[in-house]
Tab-separated table of C-alpha atoms in Angstrom:
chain	number	residue	atom	x	y	z
F	1	MET	CA	-25.408	-21.097	8.704
F	2	SER	CA	-28.567	-19.999	7.132
F	3	THR	CA	-29.907	-16.456	7.730
F	4	GLN	CA	-33.328	-16.879	6.347
F	5	VAL	CA	-36.289	-15.603	8.247
F	6	PHE	CA	-38.214	-18.749	8.601
F	7	HIS	CA	-42.275	-18.372	8.944
F	8	HIS	CA	-44.459	-19.734	11.425
F	9	ALA	CA	-47.846	-20.511	10.971
F	10	LEU	CA	-48.634	-21.799	14.680
F	11	TYR	CA	-49.604	-19.525	17.057
F	12	ILE	CA	-50.883	-19.272	20.586
F	13	VAL	CA	-54.772	-18.254	20.834
F	14	GLU	CA	-54.004	-16.433	24.643
F	15	HIS	CA	-57.570	-15.754	25.554
F	16	ALA	CA	-57.863	-19.573	25.384
F	17	CYS	CA	-54.712	-20.616	26.981
F	18	LYS	CA	-54.957	-21.767	30.480
F	19	GLY	CA	-51.426	-22.825	30.946
F	20	CYS	CA	-51.962	-26.472	31.405
F	21	THR	CA	-48.607	-27.384	30.213
F	22	HIS	CA	-49.888	-30.420	27.866
F	23	CYS	CA	-48.490	-28.708	25.013
F	24	MET	CA	-45.276	-28.041	26.955
F	25	LYS	CA	-44.782	-31.535	27.751
F	26	ARG	CA	-45.660	-32.766	24.273
F	27	CYS	CA	-43.390	-30.441	22.014
F	28	PRO	CA	-40.534	-32.708	21.011
F	29	THR	CA	-37.724	-29.533	20.626
F	30	GLN	CA	-38.637	-28.053	24.008
F	31	ALA	CA	-39.742	-24.772	22.173
F	32	ILE	CA	-42.892	-23.874	24.919
F	33	ARG	CA	-42.499	-22.300	28.155
F	34	ILE	CA	-45.571	-21.458	30.121
F	35	ALA	CA	-45.105	-17.798	31.605
F	36	LYS	CA	-47.798	-15.865	33.561
F	37	GLY	CA	-50.203	-18.549	32.958
F	38	LYS	CA	-49.529	-18.431	29.279
F	39	ALA	CA	-48.076	-20.751	26.867
F	40	ARG	CA	-45.081	-19.267	24.789
F	41	ILE	CA	-43.378	-20.405	21.798
F	42	ASP	CA	-39.665	-20.093	21.126
F	43	ASN	CA	-39.646	-19.574	17.208
F	44	ASP	CA	-35.866	-20.462	17.148
F	45	LEU	CA	-36.565	-23.686	18.245
F	46	CYS	CA	-40.181	-24.564	16.669
F	47	ILE	CA	-40.223	-26.939	13.949
F	48	GLU	CA	-44.132	-26.604	13.103
F	49	CYS	CA	-44.697	-30.477	13.663
F	50	GLY	CA	-48.245	-29.311	15.495
F	51	GLN	CA	-47.784	-31.712	18.334
F	52	CYS	CA	-48.829	-28.976	20.811
F	53	MET	CA	-51.859	-28.499	18.700
F	54	ALA	CA	-52.716	-32.040	18.846
F	55	VAL	CA	-52.498	-32.337	22.562
F	56	CYS	CA	-54.121	-28.856	23.536
F	57	PRO	CA	-57.420	-29.491	25.538
F	58	ASN	CA	-58.557	-26.091	24.852
F	59	ASP	CA	-58.095	-25.165	21.229
F	60	ALA	CA	-55.629	-22.732	22.525
F	61	ILE	CA	-53.048	-23.226	19.616
F	62	ALA	CA	-54.165	-22.520	16.097
F	63	ILE	CA	-52.968	-22.537	12.256
F	64	GLU	CA	-53.018	-19.910	9.862
F	65	GLN	CA	-55.901	-19.904	7.600
F	66	ASP	CA	-55.928	-18.524	4.083
F	67	SER	CA	-59.601	-17.520	2.899
F	68	LEU	CA	-60.737	-18.855	-0.593
F	69	SER	CA	-61.319	-15.677	-1.487
F	70	GLN	CA	-57.709	-15.472	-2.385
F	71	LEU	CA	-58.648	-16.940	-5.677
F	72	GLU	CA	-60.507	-14.287	-7.021
F	73	ALA	CA	-57.000	-12.370	-7.627
F	74	PHE	CA	-56.353	-15.049	-10.514
F	75	THR	CA	-58.166	-15.425	-13.981
F	76	THR	CA	-56.255	-19.245	-14.064
F	77	ARG	CA	-56.631	-21.151	-10.646
F	78	VAL	CA	-54.210	-24.142	-10.167
F	79	ALA	CA	-54.749	-26.602	-7.356
F	80	ILE	CA	-51.899	-28.986	-6.442
F	81	VAL	CA	-53.979	-31.302	-4.360
F	82	PRO	CA	-52.128	-34.423	-2.408
F	83	ALA	CA	-53.725	-37.839	-3.086
F	84	VAL	CA	-53.762	-37.677	0.954
F	85	PHE	CA	-56.924	-34.905	0.560
F	86	PHE	CA	-59.460	-37.357	-1.265
F	87	ALA	CA	-58.684	-40.106	1.498
F	88	GLN	CA	-60.113	-37.740	3.846
F	89	PHE	CA	-64.003	-38.422	2.787
F	90	ASP	CA	-65.553	-41.747	2.918
F	91	ASP	CA	-66.756	-44.009	0.440
F	92	SER	CA	-70.000	-42.292	-0.323
F	93	VAL	CA	-68.451	-39.284	-1.720
F	94	THR	CA	-66.653	-40.367	-5.102
F	95	LEU	CA	-63.429	-38.881	-6.721
F	96	GLY	CA	-65.353	-37.514	-9.325
F	97	GLN	CA	-67.634	-35.612	-6.746
F	98	ILE	CA	-65.011	-34.238	-4.888
F	99	ILE	CA	-62.947	-33.123	-8.529
F	100	THR	CA	-66.502	-31.463	-9.693
F	101	THR	CA	-66.820	-29.735	-6.672
F	102	LEU	CA	-63.166	-28.352	-6.631
F	103	TYR	CA	-63.735	-26.933	-9.995
F	104	ALA	CA	-67.328	-25.533	-8.965
F	105	LEU	CA	-65.202	-23.848	-5.810
F	106	GLY	CA	-63.435	-21.786	-8.441
F	107	PHE	CA	-60.248	-23.516	-9.491
F	108	THR	CA	-59.685	-24.055	-13.582
F	109	HIS	CA	-56.967	-26.780	-13.223
F	110	LEU	CA	-56.545	-29.736	-10.697
F	111	TYR	CA	-53.100	-31.584	-10.531
F	112	LEU	CA	-52.323	-34.300	-8.029
F	113	ALA	CA	-49.322	-33.364	-6.141
F	114	GLU	CA	-47.883	-36.801	-6.428
F	115	THR	CA	-47.599	-36.405	-10.189
F	116	GLY	CA	-44.210	-35.003	-9.237
F	117	VAL	CA	-42.617	-38.554	-8.336
F	118	ASP	CA	-43.758	-39.942	-11.823
F	119	ILE	CA	-42.171	-36.942	-13.341
F	120	LEU	CA	-38.784	-37.370	-11.091
F	121	THR	CA	-38.894	-41.054	-12.814
F	122	VAL	CA	-39.488	-39.899	-16.467
F	123	LEU	CA	-36.617	-37.639	-16.411
F	124	GLU	CA	-34.410	-39.829	-14.469
F	125	ALA	CA	-33.709	-37.294	-11.644
F	126	LYS	CA	-30.459	-38.193	-9.649
F	127	ASP	CA	-29.881	-36.723	-6.256
F	128	GLN	CA	-26.806	-34.854	-5.751
F	129	SER	CA	-26.135	-35.623	-2.085
F	130	SER	CA	-23.773	-38.449	-1.754
F	131	SER	CA	-23.690	-38.707	2.141
F	132	LEU	CA	-25.274	-42.078	3.413
F	133	PRO	CA	-27.696	-42.465	4.572
F	134	LEU	CA	-29.595	-40.059	2.551
F	135	ILE	CA	-32.439	-38.688	4.435
F	136	SER	CA	-35.770	-37.757	2.534
F	137	ASN	CA	-36.413	-33.898	2.679
F	138	PHE	CA	-40.046	-34.466	2.102
F	139	CYS	CA	-41.152	-33.770	5.630
F	140	PRO	CA	-40.213	-29.969	6.018
F	141	SER	CA	-40.963	-30.554	9.960
F	142	VAL	CA	-38.026	-32.909	10.023
F	143	GLN	CA	-35.650	-31.148	7.437
F	144	ARG	CA	-36.067	-28.116	9.735
F	145	LEU	CA	-35.529	-30.608	12.841
F	146	ILE	CA	-32.268	-31.695	11.688
F	147	GLN	CA	-31.252	-28.171	10.635
F	148	VAL	CA	-32.083	-26.864	14.342
F	149	ARG	CA	-30.776	-30.044	16.141
F	150	PHE	CA	-28.764	-32.198	14.413
F	151	PRO	CA	-26.823	-29.939	12.280
F	152	LEU	CA	-24.014	-32.794	11.689
F	153	LEU	CA	-26.695	-34.482	9.560
F	154	VAL	CA	-27.550	-31.601	7.055
F	155	GLY	CA	-25.547	-33.317	4.497
F	156	ASN	CA	-27.288	-36.361	4.482
F	157	LEU	CA	-30.294	-34.231	3.579
F	158	SER	CA	-31.721	-35.057	-0.242
F	159	THR	CA	-31.717	-32.243	-2.593
F	160	LEU	CA	-34.129	-33.205	-4.788
F	161	ARG	CA	-37.163	-31.277	-5.271
F	162	SER	CA	-40.386	-32.544	-3.438
F	163	PRO	CA	-42.950	-33.890	-5.739
F	164	ALA	CA	-45.028	-30.853	-5.197
F	165	GLN	CA	-42.444	-28.415	-6.100
F	166	VAL	CA	-41.823	-30.387	-9.442
F	167	THR	CA	-45.762	-30.617	-10.217
F	168	ALA	CA	-46.094	-26.850	-9.680
F	169	MET	CA	-43.224	-26.321	-12.346
F	170	PHE	CA	-45.007	-28.805	-14.543
F	171	ALA	CA	-48.355	-27.037	-14.266
F	172	ARG	CA	-46.778	-23.228	-14.707
F	173	SER	CA	-45.149	-24.910	-18.044
F	174	GLU	CA	-48.416	-26.293	-19.308
F	175	LEU	CA	-49.974	-23.261	-18.745
F	176	LYS	CA	-47.603	-20.672	-19.304
F	177	THR	CA	-49.428	-19.104	-22.128
F	178	LEU	CA	-51.820	-18.095	-19.497
F	179	ALA	CA	-49.159	-16.590	-16.996
F	180	ASP	CA	-50.618	-12.994	-16.940
F	181	GLY	CA	-53.597	-14.494	-14.431
F	182	LEU	CA	-51.760	-17.738	-13.416
F	183	GLY	CA	-52.068	-18.752	-9.681
F	184	VAL	CA	-51.059	-21.901	-8.196
F	185	PHE	CA	-52.323	-22.996	-4.928
F	186	TYR	CA	-51.338	-25.994	-2.764
F	187	PHE	CA	-53.602	-28.345	-0.471
F	188	SER	CA	-51.720	-28.645	3.032
F	189	PRO	CA	-51.928	-31.238	5.460
F	190	CYS	CA	-50.143	-29.804	8.095
F	191	ALA	CA	-48.317	-26.568	9.711
F	192	ALA	CA	-44.796	-27.405	8.287
F	193	LYS	CA	-45.703	-27.053	5.105
F	194	ILE	CA	-47.613	-23.944	5.093
F	195	ALA	CA	-44.634	-22.514	7.321
F	196	GLN	CA	-42.271	-23.799	4.246
F	197	PHE	CA	-44.521	-22.375	1.575
F	198	LYS	CA	-44.825	-18.933	3.217
F	199	THR	CA	-41.146	-18.665	4.005
F	200	GLU	CA	-39.870	-15.607	1.412
F	201	GLY	CA	-37.015	-16.852	-0.333
F	202	SER	CA	-38.402	-20.684	0.104
F	203	GLU	CA	-38.606	-22.544	-3.504
F	204	GLU	CA	-42.457	-22.833	-2.360
F	205	HIS	CA	-42.755	-19.542	-1.847
F	206	ARG	CA	-41.597	-18.607	-5.337
F	207	LEU	CA	-43.704	-21.342	-6.886
F	208	PHE	CA	-46.804	-21.064	-5.234
F	209	ASP	CA	-49.502	-18.574	-4.821
F	210	GLY	CA	-51.208	-19.633	-1.787
F	211	ILE	CA	-52.039	-22.267	0.225
F	212	ILE	CA	-55.284	-23.877	1.135
F	213	ASN	CA	-55.673	-26.060	4.756
F	214	PHE	CA	-56.821	-29.585	3.951
F	215	ASP	CA	-59.744	-28.825	6.793
F	216	THR	CA	-60.533	-25.786	5.405
F	217	ALA	CA	-61.005	-27.347	1.779
F	218	TYR	CA	-62.577	-30.142	3.052
F	219	ASN	CA	-65.546	-28.264	5.241
F	220	LEU	CA	-66.062	-26.424	1.818
F	221	VAL	CA	-66.103	-29.500	-0.305
F	222	CYS	CA	-68.801	-31.040	2.442
F	223	SER	CA	-70.819	-28.032	2.332
F	224	TYR	CA	-71.045	-27.486	-1.242
F	225	LEU	CA	-72.041	-31.237	-1.501
F	226	ALA	CA	-74.319	-30.815	0.934
F	227	LYS	CA	-76.518	-28.049	-0.792
F	228	HIS	CA	-75.719	-29.347	-4.526
F	229	LYS	CA	-75.316	-33.219	-4.173
F	230	GLU	CA	-77.637	-34.241	-7.006
F	231	ALA	CA	-76.366	-31.074	-9.576
F	232	VAL	CA	-73.056	-32.429	-8.648
F	233	GLN	CA	-73.919	-36.243	-9.735
F	234	GLU	CA	-75.315	-34.984	-13.031
F	235	GLU	CA	-72.105	-32.543	-13.686
F	236	THR	CA	-69.661	-35.196	-12.480
F	237	ARG	CA	-67.183	-35.718	-15.591
F	238	ALA	CA	-63.837	-36.680	-16.724
F	239	PHE	CA	-61.898	-33.528	-16.269
F	240	SER	CA	-58.329	-33.045	-17.237
F	241	PHE	CA	-56.586	-34.919	-14.157
F	242	PRO	CA	-53.387	-36.541	-14.145
F	243	VAL	CA	-53.622	-40.167	-12.691
F	244	CYS	CA	-50.286	-41.221	-11.124
F	245	THR	CA	-48.681	-44.877	-10.870
F	246	ARG	CA	-49.393	-46.652	-8.064
F	247	LYS	CA	-46.314	-46.125	-6.329
F	248	ALA	CA	-46.719	-42.191	-6.676
F	249	LEU	CA	-50.446	-42.448	-4.847
F	250	ARG	CA	-48.504	-44.224	-2.163
F	251	TRP	CA	-45.631	-41.886	-1.794
F	252	SER	CA	-46.836	-39.836	1.218
F	253	LEU	CA	-47.532	-43.132	3.392
F	254	VAL	CA	-45.125	-44.906	5.756
F	255	LYS	CA	-42.526	-46.549	3.752
F	256	GLY	CA	-44.039	-45.015	0.527
F	257	GLN	CA	-40.599	-43.549	-0.079
F	258	SER	CA	-38.280	-46.154	1.185
F	259	SER	CA	-40.089	-49.194	-0.580
F	260	ASN	CA	-39.100	-47.555	-3.962
F	261	HIS	CA	-35.103	-47.590	-2.900
F	262	SER	CA	-32.439	-49.841	-3.447
F	263	GLY	CA	-30.249	-51.096	-0.774
F	264	ARG	CA	-30.881	-51.190	3.021
F	265	CYS	CA	-33.556	-48.702	3.853
F	266	LEU	CA	-35.652	-47.456	6.879
F	267	ALA	CA	-38.980	-45.933	7.508
F	268	VAL	CA	-39.894	-44.071	10.961
F	269	ASP	CA	-42.851	-42.135	11.541
F	270	GLU	CA	-43.849	-39.739	14.667
F	271	MET	CA	-41.764	-37.103	15.798
F	272	HIS	CA	-40.273	-38.370	19.011
F	273	ASN	CA	-39.554	-41.565	17.163
F	274	VAL	CA	-37.454	-39.888	14.654
F	275	ILE	CA	-35.659	-37.767	17.411
F	276	GLU	CA	-34.710	-41.201	18.910
F	277	PHE	CA	-33.582	-42.712	15.801
F	278	LEU	CA	-31.357	-39.271	14.854
F	279	GLU	CA	-29.846	-39.588	18.120
F	280	ILE	CA	-28.758	-43.060	17.178
F	281	LEU	CA	-27.601	-42.010	13.806
F	282	GLU	CA	-25.865	-38.830	15.053
F	283	ASP	CA	-23.469	-41.191	17.381
F	284	GLN	CA	-22.748	-43.365	14.414
F	285	GLN	CA	-24.400	-46.369	16.050
F	286	GLU	CA	-25.610	-47.514	12.337
F	287	THR	CA	-23.673	-46.661	9.256
F	288	ASN	CA	-25.390	-49.423	6.871
F	289	LEU	CA	-28.244	-47.709	5.882
F	290	GLN	CA	-28.846	-46.158	2.246
F	291	PHE	CA	-31.862	-44.252	2.738
F	292	LEU	CA	-34.097	-42.909	5.701
F	293	GLU	CA	-37.737	-41.951	5.440
F	294	LEU	CA	-38.486	-39.786	8.258
F	295	ASP	CA	-42.277	-38.461	8.798
F	296	ALA	CA	-42.986	-35.966	11.866
F	297	CYS	CA	-46.692	-37.609	11.619
F	298	ALA	CA	-47.862	-40.892	12.777
F	299	GLU	CA	-48.516	-42.827	9.685
F	300	GLY	CA	-47.099	-40.350	7.386
F	301	CYS	CA	-49.211	-37.292	6.019
F	302	VAL	CA	-52.500	-39.075	6.610
F	303	GLY	CA	-51.824	-38.179	10.513
F	304	GLY	CA	-51.094	-34.623	9.558
F	305	ILE	CA	-52.509	-31.639	11.986
F	306	LEU	CA	-54.840	-30.732	9.393
F	307	THR	CA	-56.478	-33.821	7.965
F	308	VAL	CA	-59.851	-35.039	9.433
F	309	ARG	CA	-60.369	-38.401	9.053
F	310	ASN	CA	-58.724	-41.111	11.053
F	311	ARG	CA	-55.423	-41.762	9.546
F	312	PHE	CA	-56.001	-45.281	9.515
F	313	LEU	CA	-59.181	-45.245	7.644
F	314	ALA	CA	-57.560	-42.737	5.240
F	315	THR	CA	-54.485	-44.803	4.547
F	316	GLU	CA	-56.905	-47.745	3.749
F	317	ARG	CA	-59.131	-45.495	1.065
F	318	LEU	CA	-55.649	-44.518	-0.439
F	319	ARG	CA	-54.329	-48.009	-0.424
F	320	HIS	CA	-57.495	-48.922	-2.159
F	321	TRP	CA	-57.330	-46.065	-4.593
F	322	SER	CA	-53.829	-47.050	-5.596
F	323	SER	CA	-54.461	-50.866	-6.261
F	324	THR	CA	-56.936	-49.367	-8.825
F	325	VAL	CA	-54.560	-47.788	-10.988
F	326	PRO	CA	-51.815	-49.110	-13.156
F	327	LYS	CA	-48.255	-49.299	-12.347
F	328	GLN	CA	-46.919	-48.040	-15.101
F	329	LEU	CA	-47.667	-44.275	-16.072
F	330	ASP	CA	-49.945	-43.133	-18.437
F	331	GLN	CA	-48.410	-42.695	-21.995
F	332	ASN	CA	-50.451	-39.638	-22.788
F	333	LEU	CA	-49.043	-37.972	-19.235
F	334	CYS	CA	-45.418	-39.500	-20.128
F	335	GLU	CA	-45.475	-37.545	-23.353
F	336	ARG	CA	-46.597	-34.619	-22.022
F	337	ILE	CA	-43.840	-34.762	-19.167
F	338	LEU	CA	-41.468	-35.067	-22.217
F	339	MET	CA	-42.765	-32.494	-23.798
F	340	HIS	CA	-41.912	-29.980	-20.969
F	341	LYS	CA	-38.678	-31.727	-20.174
F	342	SER	CA	-36.785	-28.149	-20.940
F	343	ALA	CA	-38.601	-26.552	-18.036
F	344	PHE	CA	-36.954	-29.131	-15.654
F	345	TYR	CA	-33.547	-28.710	-17.032
F	346	LYS	CA	-30.613	-28.563	-14.336
F	347	ASN	CA	-33.039	-27.706	-11.810
F	348	LEU	CA	-34.403	-30.881	-10.427
F	349	ASN	CA	-31.973	-30.502	-7.624
F	350	LEU	CA	-32.115	-27.788	-4.978
F	351	GLU	CA	-29.157	-26.063	-2.958
F	352	PRO	CA	-27.980	-28.202	-0.007
F	353	ALA	CA	-29.764	-27.591	3.110
F	354	ALA	CA	-27.799	-25.788	5.407
F	355	PRO	CA	-27.992	-25.765	9.503
F	356	LEU	CA	-30.051	-23.073	11.304
F	357	GLU	CA	-28.411	-20.604	13.719
F	358	VAL	CA	-30.146	-21.465	16.929
F	359	LEU	CA	-29.062	-19.271	19.971
F	360	GLY	CA	-27.715	-21.408	22.800
F	361	LEU	CA	-26.980	-20.470	26.043
F	362	ASP	CA	-24.453	-17.651	24.629
F	363	THR	CA	-22.901	-16.889	21.377
F	364	ASP	CA	-19.422	-16.308	23.134
F	365	HIS	CA	-18.212	-19.626	23.751
F	366	ALA	CA	-16.508	-18.759	26.719
F	367	LYS	CA	-19.460	-17.591	28.393
F	368	ALA	CA	-21.543	-20.290	26.935
F	369	LEU	CA	-18.974	-22.641	28.802
F	370	GLN	CA	-19.545	-20.757	32.096
F	371	LYS	CA	-23.337	-20.988	31.788
F	372	LEU	CA	-23.132	-24.827	30.823
F	373	ARG	CA	-21.373	-25.195	34.306
F	374	LYS	CA	-23.515	-23.037	35.888
F	375	ALA	CA	-26.773	-24.945	34.632
F	376	GLU	CA	-24.958	-28.289	35.930
F	377	ARG	CA	-24.527	-27.210	39.473
F	378	ILE	CA	-28.324	-25.824	39.198
F	379	LEU	CA	-29.635	-28.995	37.664
F	380	ALA	CA	-27.927	-30.921	40.519
F	381	ALA	CA	-29.919	-28.914	43.233
F	382	LEU	CA	-33.278	-29.420	41.593
F	383	PRO	CA	-35.091	-32.233	42.517
F	384	GLY	CA	-35.246	-34.191	38.749
F	385	ILE	CA	-39.007	-35.423	38.783
F	386	ASP	CA	-39.798	-33.027	35.583
F	387	CYS	CA	-43.396	-31.782	36.783
F	388	GLY	CA	-43.339	-28.850	34.697
F	389	LEU	CA	-44.846	-26.818	37.217
F	390	CYS	CA	-42.174	-24.226	37.225
F	391	GLY	CA	-43.153	-23.191	33.358
F	392	SER	CA	-40.458	-25.267	31.711
F	393	PRO	CA	-40.647	-28.581	30.236
F	394	CYS	CA	-38.110	-30.372	32.652
F	395	CYS	CA	-35.666	-29.819	35.173
F	396	LYS	CA	-32.647	-29.517	32.849
F	397	ALA	CA	-34.725	-26.823	30.745
F	398	LEU	CA	-35.119	-24.625	34.049
F	399	ALA	CA	-31.533	-25.153	34.775
F	400	GLU	CA	-30.673	-23.450	31.642
F	401	ASP	CA	-33.297	-21.153	31.424
F	402	ILE	CA	-31.818	-19.901	35.004
F	403	ALA	CA	-28.225	-19.924	33.540
F	404	LYS	CA	-29.682	-17.598	30.860
F	405	SER	CA	-31.084	-15.210	33.089
F	406	GLN	CA	-34.357	-16.093	31.895
F	407	ALA	CA	-36.027	-17.991	34.665
F	408	SER	CA	-35.350	-18.169	38.634
F	409	ILE	CA	-34.968	-20.987	40.739
F	410	ARG	CA	-38.047	-19.878	42.869
F	411	GLN	CA	-40.262	-21.351	39.885
F	412	CYS	CA	-39.594	-24.602	41.026
F	413	VAL	CA	-42.656	-25.339	43.055
F	414	VAL	CA	-40.853	-28.715	44.946
F	415	LEU	CA	-37.983	-26.446	46.296
F	416	LYS	CA	-40.795	-24.045	47.441
F	417	LEU	CA	-42.755	-26.848	49.337
F	418	LYS	CA	-39.352	-28.030	50.764
F	419	SER	CA	-38.220	-24.994	52.624
F	420	ALA	CA	-38.260	-21.336	51.762
F	421	LYS	CA	-35.231	-20.682	53.762
F	422	ASP	CA	-32.755	-23.237	51.589
F	423	LEU	CA	-34.975	-21.758	48.480
F	424	ASN	CA	-33.472	-18.311	49.473
F	425	SER	CA	-30.122	-19.751	50.194
F	426	LEU	CA	-29.879	-21.151	46.219
F	427	ALA	CA	-31.209	-18.132	44.770
F	428	ARG	CA	-28.576	-16.030	46.437
F	429	ILE	CA	-25.943	-18.366	45.343
F	430	TRP	CA	-27.366	-17.815	41.585
F	431	GLY	CA	-27.091	-14.081	42.223
F	432	GLU	CA	-30.641	-13.337	42.747
F	433	ARG	CA	-32.262	-11.619	45.390
F	434	SER	CA	-33.828	-13.096	48.529
F	435	ILE	CA	-37.366	-12.964	48.733
F	436	ALA	CA	-37.101	-10.772	52.064
F	437	ALA	CA	-35.267	-8.001	50.005
F	438	ASP	CA	-38.451	-7.838	47.635
F	439	GLY	CA	-40.246	-6.779	50.938
F	440	LEU	CA	-41.440	-10.315	51.621
F	441	LYS	CA	-41.068	-12.853	54.348
F	442	ASP	CA	-39.340	-16.042	54.142
F	443	ASP	CA	-42.322	-17.646	55.383
F	444	GLN	CA	-44.462	-16.429	52.544
F	445	ALA	CA	-42.491	-18.044	49.925
């Protein structure tokens, strides 16, 4: 089991939270509870998919934001930018204008994150995982989901480094003479990548010095262009910016990975769909697939929680852009990759992922079995309508919370409405004090 302390980028803005239960009902891993009118996130179960943030009507869930001022600590400031970022702008803003603005904002070197796809191709990198179907590790939220909820499938996760990691290694190798003042920054479309990059001990934490959120970078670019658009148009020129192949630019879109794998492949997007399929896979109902591309966000990274443009329009722009670039890698870039081949020697695969130890009903197996049986009896007494008014996402979750002494059966509003007397009887069965014992009358329940 992994003992690494996972960093969490999502947090509750308590003064804005109204306890409306939208986030709790949407959470795919049942990591949220409502207590005392406020949402609470169970960090052991949270996979940073951001679906809670997407449905919150009160802006009560936020993501860590790093300031661009962190660039000041470095003299050489490298941005690893996913192609999806450029697709956030409409056609009135050219790629050249965006690139010129990023340089004006303080970056000294820019690399497309997808360059890593072509680097892996040039170096003929082979995945060391032999379990089939091979599951892509590109989406950190899906990887954490498998580690937490589907531990039997961790051996199927790919061990190849992500394109962003490989690009960061490439940039550091090319700019190693500037290492003393070198800072490498990543532009992130989602909370999961922020959490992964800020988890101490992770490869991302070692390779990157900072992270910039998509929405923050987008607003900065738009603000700068609004004030200096004429100057930017005059200054726009061909900076050193590696152009990826067509397949690399489409990598983060749905089927971007699976379309480049041989054999029988499948792409599944949106976290609830992913969970449904993993449950099928865990039961071994499908064993003929060679590769699985699983994306937490609908339509892939263009649907990330930090993106600002409609995901379908962003997808269209990215596909249009990719159609204008060659299918074959630029010879100059290929030579640059081969020149730094030694930087990747025996370093393109990561250590296999390990299951994450998540506290179940109890760490003691005998006690856990007792609590499981207790939870089953409690569940039989509950109405089974999963209204969420108790502060738990469903009746089964409430039963388990009660079995762990983290909740009370009195939280069930439906049972309260039926009969306070019956509710007290049930409470006594589960070892709770009656309402009358607390100085209240039964009819006040």
